[in-house]
Amino acid sequence: MTAEESPGIDVLDARLLLLLTDEPRLGVLECSRRLGVARGTVQARMDRLERRGVLTGFPPAVDLAAMGYGLTAFAVLEIAQGKRGEVATRLHAIPEVCEVHATTGEGDLLVRMVAQNNADLQRVIDRVVNVEWVRRTSTSIALSTPIPTRVRPLLEREVR
């Protein structure tokens, strides 16, 4: 691995990512102006961060509750041995399944799903339970999200 491709990020990378976290629609030229570096430097940094998988895109932040999916639930799934890939593929086909994580401990997969209301959640859970190789589920409804998904504290630590 070359010095350019070493793991981690440096202070300029972190400052650039903080800027894009706060204002994802900023262009390269504006980023270079705010960071006090050349446009080519910003473009090279963004290209390298993308190539390394640190910067994965600029999707819009979508409020699922505002779209009508105000209920979030998490399900721990126990699945048949050796069937994680097959189950994940089938879960991917359920639009209300937002994330799936392979886990250690109780259960094999942690699934984040959304629904419009309790009756809709029951429909989604029924679809999940009916996935071949799902042996058992345990579902919890999120009452609130005191800490939403975030990266800012990690980036700020890199700047210090």
Tab-separated table of N, CA and C in Angstrom:
chain	number	residue	atom	x	y	z
A	1	MET	N	0.849	-1.173	0.000
A	1	MET	CA	0.000	0.000	0.000
A	1	MET	C	0.894	1.236	0.000
A	2	THR	N	0.659	2.162	-0.901
A	2	THR	CA	1.463	3.373	-1.002
A	2	THR	C	1.081	4.334	0.112
A	3	ALA	N	1.927	5.348	0.321
A	3	ALA	CA	1.623	6.358	1.337
A	3	ALA	C	0.309	7.045	1.010
A	4	GLU	N	0.050	7.258	-0.294
A	4	GLU	CA	-1.202	7.909	-0.716
A	4	GLU	C	-2.412	7.058	-0.356
A	5	GLU	N	-2.250	5.739	-0.350
A	5	GLU	CA	-3.372	4.836	-0.107
A	5	GLU	C	-3.376	4.271	1.311
A	6	SER	N	-2.609	4.887	2.243
A	6	SER	CA	-2.558	4.371	3.602
A	6	SER	C	-3.939	4.477	4.250
A	7	PRO	N	-4.219	3.570	5.202
A	7	PRO	CA	-5.532	3.585	5.840
A	7	PRO	C	-5.712	4.839	6.685
A	8	GLY	N	-6.962	5.150	6.987
A	8	GLY	CA	-7.267	6.318	7.798
A	8	GLY	C	-7.383	7.572	6.952
A	9	ILE	N	-7.616	8.671	7.640
A	9	ILE	CA	-7.726	9.958	6.968
A	9	ILE	C	-6.864	10.961	7.713
A	10	ASP	N	-6.447	12.001	7.019
A	10	ASP	CA	-5.669	13.045	7.675
A	10	ASP	C	-6.573	14.241	7.985
A	11	VAL	N	-5.985	15.301	8.516
A	11	VAL	CA	-6.758	16.466	8.948
A	11	VAL	C	-7.500	17.114	7.775
A	12	LEU	N	-6.842	17.247	6.615
A	12	LEU	CA	-7.515	17.864	5.469
A	12	LEU	C	-8.678	17.005	4.988
A	13	ASP	N	-8.471	15.690	4.946
A	13	ASP	CA	-9.575	14.786	4.587
A	13	ASP	C	-10.754	14.991	5.541
A	14	ALA	N	-10.462	15.031	6.840
A	14	ALA	CA	-11.516	15.176	7.844
A	14	ALA	C	-12.231	16.519	7.685
A	15	ARG	N	-11.481	17.592	7.450
A	15	ARG	CA	-12.100	18.905	7.249
A	15	ARG	C	-12.996	18.895	6.009
A	16	LEU	N	-12.533	18.267	4.936
A	16	LEU	CA	-13.322	18.165	3.705
A	16	LEU	C	-14.602	17.370	3.962
A	17	LEU	N	-14.492	16.249	4.648
A	17	LEU	CA	-15.662	15.422	4.935
A	17	LEU	C	-16.648	16.132	5.871
A	18	LEU	N	-16.134	16.891	6.840
A	18	LEU	CA	-17.019	17.675	7.701
A	18	LEU	C	-17.794	18.697	6.880
A	19	LEU	N	-17.092	19.355	5.971
A	19	LEU	CA	-17.732	20.357	5.113
A	19	LEU	C	-18.841	19.712	4.278
A	20	LEU	N	-18.547	18.556	3.693
A	20	LEU	CA	-19.529	17.868	2.854
A	20	LEU	C	-20.656	17.246	3.683
A	21	THR	N	-20.360	16.903	4.929
A	21	THR	CA	-21.402	16.394	5.826
A	21	THR	C	-22.415	17.488	6.115
A	22	ASP	N	-21.909	18.693	6.346
A	22	ASP	CA	-22.787	19.828	6.645
A	22	ASP	C	-23.510	20.344	5.408
A	23	GLU	N	-22.818	20.340	4.271
A	23	GLU	CA	-23.374	20.909	3.040
A	23	GLU	C	-23.021	20.005	1.847
A	24	PRO	N	-23.730	18.902	1.689
A	24	PRO	CA	-23.378	17.920	0.662
A	24	PRO	C	-23.489	18.420	-0.776
A	25	ARG	N	-24.146	19.548	-0.981
A	25	ARG	CA	-24.328	20.053	-2.348
A	25	ARG	C	-23.219	21.025	-2.758
A	26	LEU	N	-22.239	21.243	-1.895
A	26	LEU	CA	-21.140	22.148	-2.245
A	26	LEU	C	-20.334	21.584	-3.406
A	27	GLY	N	-19.909	22.461	-4.290
A	27	GLY	CA	-19.056	22.056	-5.394
A	27	GLY	C	-17.597	22.030	-4.976
A	28	VAL	N	-16.767	21.449	-5.820
A	28	VAL	CA	-15.337	21.334	-5.554
A	28	VAL	C	-14.704	22.709	-5.388
A	29	LEU	N	-15.073	23.648	-6.233
A	29	LEU	CA	-14.490	24.986	-6.167
A	29	LEU	C	-14.807	25.672	-4.840
A	30	GLU	N	-16.047	25.582	-4.388
A	30	GLU	CA	-16.421	26.193	-3.114
A	30	GLU	C	-15.726	25.493	-1.948
A	31	CYS	N	-15.596	24.175	-2.027
A	31	CYS	CA	-14.867	23.440	-0.984
A	31	CYS	C	-13.427	23.929	-0.913
A	32	SER	N	-12.795	24.088	-2.068
A	32	SER	CA	-11.389	24.533	-2.093
A	32	SER	C	-11.277	25.935	-1.496
A	33	ARG	N	-12.216	26.807	-1.804
A	33	ARG	CA	-12.201	28.161	-1.262
A	33	ARG	C	-12.322	28.141	0.266
A	34	ARG	N	-13.264	27.364	0.780
A	34	ARG	CA	-13.488	27.325	2.231
A	34	ARG	C	-12.347	26.642	2.980
A	35	LEU	N	-11.711	25.681	2.335
A	35	LEU	CA	-10.607	24.965	2.984
A	35	LEU	C	-9.262	25.662	2.785
A	36	GLY	N	-9.206	26.613	1.838
A	36	GLY	CA	-7.968	27.337	1.580
A	36	GLY	C	-6.923	26.504	0.857
A	37	VAL	N	-7.386	25.603	-0.004
A	37	VAL	CA	-6.471	24.771	-0.796
A	37	VAL	C	-6.892	24.839	-2.264
A	38	ALA	N	-6.039	24.357	-3.130
A	38	ALA	CA	-6.314	24.390	-4.562
A	38	ALA	C	-7.482	23.464	-4.923
A	39	ARG	N	-8.199	23.829	-5.986
A	39	ARG	CA	-9.305	23.022	-6.488
A	39	ARG	C	-8.831	21.610	-6.807
A	40	GLY	N	-7.676	21.492	-7.436
A	40	GLY	CA	-7.125	20.179	-7.787
A	40	GLY	C	-6.856	19.320	-6.562
A	41	THR	N	-6.460	19.956	-5.460
A	41	THR	CA	-6.222	19.221	-4.213
A	41	THR	C	-7.522	18.620	-3.699
A	42	VAL	N	-8.584	19.431	-3.702
A	42	VAL	CA	-9.887	18.944	-3.243
A	42	VAL	C	-10.358	17.805	-4.137
A	43	GLN	N	-10.248	17.975	-5.460
A	43	GLN	CA	-10.698	16.932	-6.382
A	43	GLN	C	-9.899	15.648	-6.180
A	44	ALA	N	-8.591	15.783	-6.008
A	44	ALA	CA	-7.749	14.598	-5.787
A	44	ALA	C	-8.115	13.901	-4.483
A	45	ARG	N	-8.377	14.692	-3.441
A	45	ARG	CA	-8.770	14.112	-2.152
A	45	ARG	C	-10.107	13.386	-2.274
A	46	MET	N	-11.069	14.020	-2.928
A	46	MET	CA	-12.380	13.381	-3.096
A	46	MET	C	-12.255	12.089	-3.903
A	47	ASP	N	-11.471	12.133	-4.978
A	47	ASP	CA	-11.277	10.933	-5.799
A	47	ASP	C	-10.651	9.811	-4.978
A	48	ARG	N	-9.632	10.151	-4.168
A	48	ARG	CA	-8.954	9.136	-3.352
A	48	ARG	C	-9.904	8.588	-2.281
A	49	LEU	N	-10.661	9.465	-1.636
A	49	LEU	CA	-11.612	9.015	-0.617
A	49	LEU	C	-12.693	8.120	-1.221
A	50	GLU	N	-13.131	8.432	-2.434
A	50	GLU	CA	-14.108	7.580	-3.119
A	50	GLU	C	-13.484	6.236	-3.492
A	51	ARG	N	-12.281	6.272	-4.039
A	51	ARG	CA	-11.593	5.050	-4.463
A	51	ARG	C	-11.384	4.105	-3.276
A	52	ARG	N	-11.094	4.670	-2.109
A	52	ARG	CA	-10.859	3.859	-0.909
A	52	ARG	C	-12.150	3.450	-0.199
A	53	GLY	N	-13.297	3.970	-0.671
A	53	GLY	CA	-14.570	3.600	-0.074
A	53	GLY	C	-14.929	4.400	1.165
A	54	VAL	N	-14.166	5.465	1.468
A	54	VAL	CA	-14.489	6.318	2.610
A	54	VAL	C	-15.676	7.208	2.262
A	55	LEU	N	-15.632	7.820	1.111
A	55	LEU	CA	-16.704	8.668	0.614
A	55	LEU	C	-17.516	7.824	-0.364
A	56	THR	N	-18.747	7.510	0.023
A	56	THR	CA	-19.525	6.546	-0.765
A	56	THR	C	-20.631	7.170	-1.592
A	57	GLY	N	-20.756	8.488	-1.554
A	57	GLY	CA	-21.773	9.123	-2.379
A	57	GLY	C	-22.425	10.277	-1.668
A	58	PHE	N	-23.375	10.851	-2.338
A	58	PHE	CA	-24.075	12.014	-1.824
A	58	PHE	C	-25.583	11.809	-1.924
A	59	PRO	N	-26.118	10.781	-1.271
A	59	PRO	CA	-27.564	10.607	-1.357
A	59	PRO	C	-28.271	11.705	-0.572
A	60	PRO	N	-29.472	12.054	-0.981
A	60	PRO	CA	-30.212	13.047	-0.205
A	60	PRO	C	-30.623	12.467	1.146
A	61	ALA	N	-30.715	13.314	2.137
A	61	ALA	CA	-31.223	12.893	3.438
A	61	ALA	C	-32.750	12.885	3.330
A	62	VAL	N	-33.338	11.727	3.498
A	62	VAL	CA	-34.785	11.568	3.334
A	62	VAL	C	-35.399	11.263	4.694
A	63	ASP	N	-36.423	12.010	5.068
A	63	ASP	CA	-37.140	11.784	6.313
A	63	ASP	C	-38.256	10.781	6.030
A	64	LEU	N	-38.051	9.546	6.478
A	64	LEU	CA	-39.040	8.496	6.209
A	64	LEU	C	-40.374	8.786	6.879
A	65	ALA	N	-40.353	9.418	8.045
A	65	ALA	CA	-41.614	9.764	8.718
A	65	ALA	C	-42.412	10.745	7.866
A	66	ALA	N	-41.727	11.702	7.259
A	66	ALA	CA	-42.409	12.669	6.398
A	66	ALA	C	-42.976	11.995	5.150
A	67	MET	N	-42.411	10.854	4.777
A	67	MET	CA	-42.933	10.086	3.645
A	67	MET	C	-44.097	9.182	4.045
A	68	GLY	N	-44.416	9.157	5.345
A	68	GLY	CA	-45.516	8.314	5.804
A	68	GLY	C	-45.074	7.065	6.539
A	69	TYR	N	-43.777	6.870	6.701
A	69	TYR	CA	-43.248	5.700	7.410
A	69	TYR	C	-42.730	6.145	8.775
A	70	GLY	N	-43.665	6.465	9.680
A	70	GLY	CA	-43.311	7.016	10.971
A	70	GLY	C	-42.927	6.001	12.025
A	71	LEU	N	-43.023	4.732	11.724
A	71	LEU	CA	-42.714	3.687	12.691
A	71	LEU	C	-41.433	2.978	12.257
A	72	THR	N	-40.465	2.916	13.160
A	72	THR	CA	-39.211	2.192	12.915
A	72	THR	C	-39.153	1.025	13.889
A	73	ALA	N	-38.744	-0.127	13.390
A	73	ALA	CA	-38.619	-1.314	14.241
A	73	ALA	C	-37.311	-2.022	13.914
A	74	PHE	N	-36.835	-2.765	14.898
A	74	PHE	CA	-35.632	-3.572	14.734
A	74	PHE	C	-36.002	-5.010	15.029
A	75	ALA	N	-35.579	-5.912	14.180
A	75	ALA	CA	-35.849	-7.334	14.394
A	75	ALA	C	-34.530	-8.089	14.436
A	76	VAL	N	-34.389	-8.944	15.421
A	76	VAL	CA	-33.267	-9.863	15.491
A	76	VAL	C	-33.760	-11.174	14.889
A	77	LEU	N	-33.058	-11.648	13.869
A	77	LEU	CA	-33.462	-12.881	13.196
A	77	LEU	C	-32.488	-14.008	13.509
A	78	GLU	N	-33.031	-15.154	13.821
A	78	GLU	CA	-32.243	-16.379	13.875
A	78	GLU	C	-32.529	-17.102	12.572
A	79	ILE	N	-31.465	-17.489	11.866
A	79	ILE	CA	-31.627	-18.099	10.541
A	79	ILE	C	-30.924	-19.441	10.488
A	80	ALA	N	-31.249	-20.211	9.466
A	80	ALA	CA	-30.605	-21.505	9.268
A	80	ALA	C	-29.114	-21.306	9.020
A	81	GLN	N	-28.328	-22.219	9.572
A	81	GLN	CA	-26.870	-22.174	9.435
A	81	GLN	C	-26.447	-22.076	7.970
A	82	GLY	N	-25.549	-21.145	7.672
A	82	GLY	CA	-24.977	-21.029	6.335
A	82	GLY	C	-25.881	-20.373	5.302
A	83	LYS	N	-26.966	-19.751	5.715
A	83	LYS	CA	-27.927	-19.179	4.764
A	83	LYS	C	-28.006	-17.650	4.827
A	84	ARG	N	-26.996	-17.008	5.412
A	84	ARG	CA	-27.023	-15.549	5.558
A	84	ARG	C	-27.199	-14.841	4.228
A	85	GLY	N	-26.438	-15.210	3.217
A	85	GLY	CA	-26.526	-14.560	1.915
A	85	GLY	C	-27.888	-14.717	1.273
A	86	GLU	N	-28.438	-15.912	1.343
A	86	GLU	CA	-29.741	-16.164	0.748
A	86	GLU	C	-30.850	-15.379	1.464
A	87	VAL	N	-30.765	-15.337	2.804
A	87	VAL	CA	-31.768	-14.597	3.568
A	87	VAL	C	-31.633	-13.103	3.268
A	88	ALA	N	-30.407	-12.598	3.240
A	88	ALA	CA	-30.195	-11.174	2.949
A	88	ALA	C	-30.759	-10.811	1.571
A	89	THR	N	-30.575	-11.671	0.605
A	89	THR	CA	-31.114	-11.422	-0.738
A	89	THR	C	-32.629	-11.310	-0.700
A	90	ARG	N	-33.272	-12.197	0.038
A	90	ARG	CA	-34.733	-12.168	0.138
A	90	ARG	C	-35.220	-10.949	0.932
A	91	LEU	N	-34.487	-10.575	1.973
A	91	LEU	CA	-34.856	-9.386	2.749
A	91	LEU	C	-34.713	-8.123	1.900
A	92	HIS	N	-33.739	-8.120	1.030
A	92	HIS	CA	-33.515	-6.975	0.142
A	92	HIS	C	-34.735	-6.702	-0.735
A	93	ALA	N	-35.514	-7.725	-1.004
A	93	ALA	CA	-36.699	-7.591	-1.856
A	93	ALA	C	-37.892	-6.967	-1.115
A	94	ILE	N	-37.769	-6.763	0.199
A	94	ILE	CA	-38.845	-6.153	0.986
A	94	ILE	C	-38.524	-4.668	1.107
A	95	PRO	N	-39.300	-3.799	0.454
A	95	PRO	CA	-38.967	-2.369	0.420
A	95	PRO	C	-38.837	-1.713	1.800
A	96	GLU	N	-39.592	-2.168	2.765
A	96	GLU	CA	-39.567	-1.553	4.094
A	96	GLU	C	-38.335	-1.943	4.911
A	97	VAL	N	-37.563	-2.902	4.444
A	97	VAL	CA	-36.316	-3.274	5.118
A	97	VAL	C	-35.249	-2.273	4.690
A	98	CYS	N	-34.793	-1.468	5.648
A	98	CYS	CA	-33.840	-0.387	5.359
A	98	CYS	C	-32.389	-0.815	5.504
A	99	GLU	N	-32.107	-1.690	6.468
A	99	GLU	CA	-30.746	-2.140	6.733
A	99	GLU	C	-30.792	-3.557	7.259
A	100	VAL	N	-29.718	-4.304	6.993
A	100	VAL	CA	-29.543	-5.630	7.583
A	100	VAL	C	-28.077	-5.749	7.974
A	101	HIS	N	-27.837	-6.129	9.219
A	101	HIS	CA	-26.475	-6.311	9.718
A	101	HIS	C	-26.311	-7.742	10.214
A	102	ALA	N	-25.217	-8.399	9.837
A	102	ALA	CA	-24.863	-9.694	10.411
A	102	ALA	C	-24.267	-9.407	11.787
A	103	THR	N	-24.683	-10.168	12.796
A	103	THR	CA	-24.281	-9.871	14.172
A	103	THR	C	-23.745	-11.104	14.886
A	104	THR	N	-23.120	-10.837	16.021
A	104	THR	CA	-22.742	-11.906	16.941
A	104	THR	C	-23.742	-11.886	18.085
A	105	GLY	N	-23.685	-12.872	18.941
A	105	GLY	CA	-24.591	-12.896	20.095
A	105	GLY	C	-25.920	-13.509	19.741
A	106	GLU	N	-26.953	-13.038	20.434
A	106	GLU	CA	-28.306	-13.541	20.186
A	106	GLU	C	-28.708	-13.212	18.752
A	107	GLY	N	-29.123	-14.184	18.029
A	107	GLY	CA	-29.562	-13.961	16.653
A	107	GLY	C	-28.404	-13.844	15.679
A	108	ASP	N	-28.761	-13.834	14.409
A	108	ASP	CA	-27.767	-13.810	13.336
A	108	ASP	C	-27.790	-12.520	12.533
A	109	LEU	N	-28.972	-11.915	12.404
A	109	LEU	CA	-29.122	-10.692	11.620
A	109	LEU	C	-29.931	-9.681	12.428
A	110	LEU	N	-29.532	-8.414	12.310
A	110	LEU	CA	-30.299	-7.317	12.880
A	110	LEU	C	-30.882	-6.536	11.713
A	111	VAL	N	-32.197	-6.412	11.691
A	111	VAL	CA	-32.905	-5.789	10.576
A	111	VAL	C	-33.583	-4.510	11.060
A	112	ARG	N	-33.306	-3.402	10.365
A	112	ARG	CA	-34.053	-2.160	10.631
A	112	ARG	C	-35.106	-2.047	9.552
A	113	MET	N	-36.341	-1.866	9.982
A	113	MET	CA	-37.446	-1.769	9.028
A	113	MET	C	-38.345	-0.612	9.415
A	114	VAL	N	-39.114	-0.143	8.463
A	114	VAL	CA	-40.058	0.944	8.721
A	114	VAL	C	-41.450	0.500	8.301
A	115	ALA	N	-42.429	1.186	8.874
A	115	ALA	CA	-43.818	0.895	8.534
A	115	ALA	C	-44.634	2.164	8.748
A	116	GLN	N	-45.845	2.154	8.213
A	116	GLN	CA	-46.719	3.322	8.331
A	116	GLN	C	-47.442	3.361	9.667
A	117	ASN	N	-47.736	2.194	10.215
A	117	ASN	CA	-48.450	2.095	11.500
A	117	ASN	C	-48.292	0.656	11.993
A	118	ASN	N	-48.931	0.332	13.107
A	118	ASN	CA	-48.780	-1.017	13.682
A	118	ASN	C	-49.291	-2.114	12.753
A	119	ALA	N	-50.424	-1.882	12.112
A	119	ALA	CA	-50.961	-2.889	11.188
A	119	ALA	C	-49.999	-3.106	10.019
A	120	ASP	N	-49.432	-2.034	9.524
A	120	ASP	CA	-48.464	-2.144	8.432
A	120	ASP	C	-47.209	-2.862	8.909
A	121	LEU	N	-46.774	-2.586	10.148
A	121	LEU	CA	-45.610	-3.297	10.698
A	121	LEU	C	-45.893	-4.793	10.762
A	122	GLN	N	-47.100	-5.165	11.152
A	122	GLN	CA	-47.441	-6.592	11.193
A	122	GLN	C	-47.299	-7.217	9.808
A	123	ARG	N	-47.737	-6.495	8.786
A	123	ARG	CA	-47.596	-6.982	7.401
A	123	ARG	C	-46.117	-7.163	7.044
A	124	VAL	N	-45.282	-6.189	7.413
A	124	VAL	CA	-43.851	-6.270	7.104
A	124	VAL	C	-43.209	-7.434	7.864
A	125	ILE	N	-43.538	-7.554	9.143
A	125	ILE	CA	-42.993	-8.665	9.945
A	125	ILE	C	-43.414	-10.002	9.351
A	126	ASP	N	-44.661	-10.107	8.918
A	126	ASP	CA	-45.117	-11.350	8.288
A	126	ASP	C	-44.279	-11.677	7.060
A	127	ARG	N	-43.949	-10.673	6.277
A	127	ARG	CA	-43.094	-10.913	5.103
A	127	ARG	C	-41.712	-11.385	5.526
A	128	VAL	N	-41.166	-10.773	6.576
A	128	VAL	CA	-39.834	-11.158	7.068
A	128	VAL	C	-39.870	-12.586	7.604
A	129	VAL	N	-40.872	-12.903	8.411
A	129	VAL	CA	-40.992	-14.237	9.002
A	129	VAL	C	-41.156	-15.303	7.926
A	130	ASN	N	-41.804	-14.945	6.832
A	130	ASN	CA	-42.032	-15.916	5.761
A	130	ASN	C	-40.837	-16.107	4.831
A	131	VAL	N	-39.760	-15.374	5.066
A	131	VAL	CA	-38.546	-15.579	4.272
A	131	VAL	C	-38.002	-16.967	4.594
A	132	GLU	N	-37.723	-17.723	3.548
A	132	GLU	CA	-37.168	-19.062	3.736
A	132	GLU	C	-35.892	-18.986	4.563
A	133	TRP	N	-35.718	-19.905	5.474
A	133	TRP	CA	-34.553	-20.047	6.358
A	133	TRP	C	-34.579	-19.131	7.573
A	134	VAL	N	-35.602	-18.278	7.728
A	134	VAL	CA	-35.741	-17.515	8.968
A	134	VAL	C	-36.419	-18.443	9.967
A	135	ARG	N	-35.746	-18.697	11.078
A	135	ARG	CA	-36.247	-19.650	12.069
A	135	ARG	C	-37.030	-18.967	13.197
A	136	ARG	N	-36.569	-17.772	13.607
A	136	ARG	CA	-37.193	-17.093	14.737
A	136	ARG	C	-36.885	-15.609	14.626
A	137	THR	N	-37.822	-14.775	15.106
A	137	THR	CA	-37.597	-13.321	15.116
A	137	THR	C	-38.000	-12.752	16.469
A	138	SER	N	-37.397	-11.638	16.785
A	138	SER	CA	-37.775	-10.862	17.955
A	138	SER	C	-37.729	-9.403	17.515
A	139	THR	N	-38.871	-8.730	17.578
A	139	THR	CA	-38.979	-7.368	17.053
A	139	THR	C	-39.216	-6.370	18.172
A	140	SER	N	-38.536	-5.224	18.066
A	140	SER	CA	-38.734	-4.110	18.990
A	140	SER	C	-39.058	-2.867	18.177
A	141	ILE	N	-39.997	-2.076	18.688
A	141	ILE	CA	-40.368	-0.822	18.039
A	141	ILE	C	-39.553	0.309	18.663
A	142	ALA	N	-38.966	1.148	17.813
A	142	ALA	CA	-38.238	2.321	18.297
A	142	ALA	C	-39.241	3.392	18.693
A	143	LEU	N	-39.125	3.891	19.912
A	143	LEU	CA	-40.013	4.946	20.378
A	143	LEU	C	-39.506	6.323	19.972
A	144	SER	N	-38.194	6.465	19.908
A	144	SER	CA	-37.573	7.720	19.478
A	144	SER	C	-36.144	7.412	19.043
A	145	THR	N	-35.487	8.411	18.485
A	145	THR	CA	-34.101	8.258	18.042
A	145	THR	C	-33.276	9.384	18.679
A	146	PRO	N	-32.833	9.196	19.934
A	146	PRO	CA	-32.097	10.250	20.606
A	146	PRO	C	-30.762	10.589	19.940
A	147	ILE	N	-30.139	9.608	19.291
A	147	ILE	CA	-28.901	9.849	18.548
A	147	ILE	C	-29.066	9.228	17.167
A	148	PRO	N	-29.349	10.048	16.156
A	148	PRO	CA	-29.465	9.503	14.792
A	148	PRO	C	-28.084	9.138	14.238
A	149	THR	N	-28.065	8.458	13.119
A	149	THR	CA	-26.809	8.098	12.471
A	149	THR	C	-25.935	9.329	12.347
A	150	ARG	N	-24.675	9.199	12.721
A	150	ARG	CA	-23.792	10.352	12.712
A	150	ARG	C	-22.354	9.949	12.439
A	151	VAL	N	-21.608	10.851	11.868
A	151	VAL	CA	-20.170	10.660	11.650
A	151	VAL	C	-19.381	11.861	12.157
A	152	ARG	N	-20.074	12.965	12.409
A	152	ARG	CA	-19.413	14.212	12.803
A	152	ARG	C	-18.424	14.045	13.957
A	153	PRO	N	-18.765	13.385	15.082
A	153	PRO	CA	-17.808	13.275	16.182
A	153	PRO	C	-16.497	12.582	15.765
A	154	LEU	N	-16.594	11.591	14.920
A	154	LEU	CA	-15.379	10.899	14.462
A	154	LEU	C	-14.533	11.800	13.596
A	155	LEU	N	-15.183	12.559	12.702
A	155	LEU	CA	-14.450	13.494	11.844
A	155	LEU	C	-13.828	14.620	12.664
A	156	GLU	N	-14.581	15.128	13.641
A	156	GLU	CA	-14.044	16.195	14.489
A	156	GLU	C	-12.838	15.718	15.274
A	157	ARG	N	-12.847	14.466	15.717
A	157	ARG	CA	-11.693	13.921	16.438
A	157	ARG	C	-10.462	13.891	15.541
A	158	GLU	N	-10.658	13.606	14.258
A	158	GLU	CA	-9.530	13.574	13.323
A	158	GLU	C	-8.945	14.960	13.084
A	159	VAL	N	-9.778	15.998	13.186
A	159	VAL	CA	-9.310	17.367	12.950
A	159	VAL	C	-8.462	17.857	14.124
A	160	ARG	N	-8.788	17.387	15.332
A	160	ARG	CA	-8.050	17.819	16.527
A	160	ARG	C	-6.634	17.328	16.529
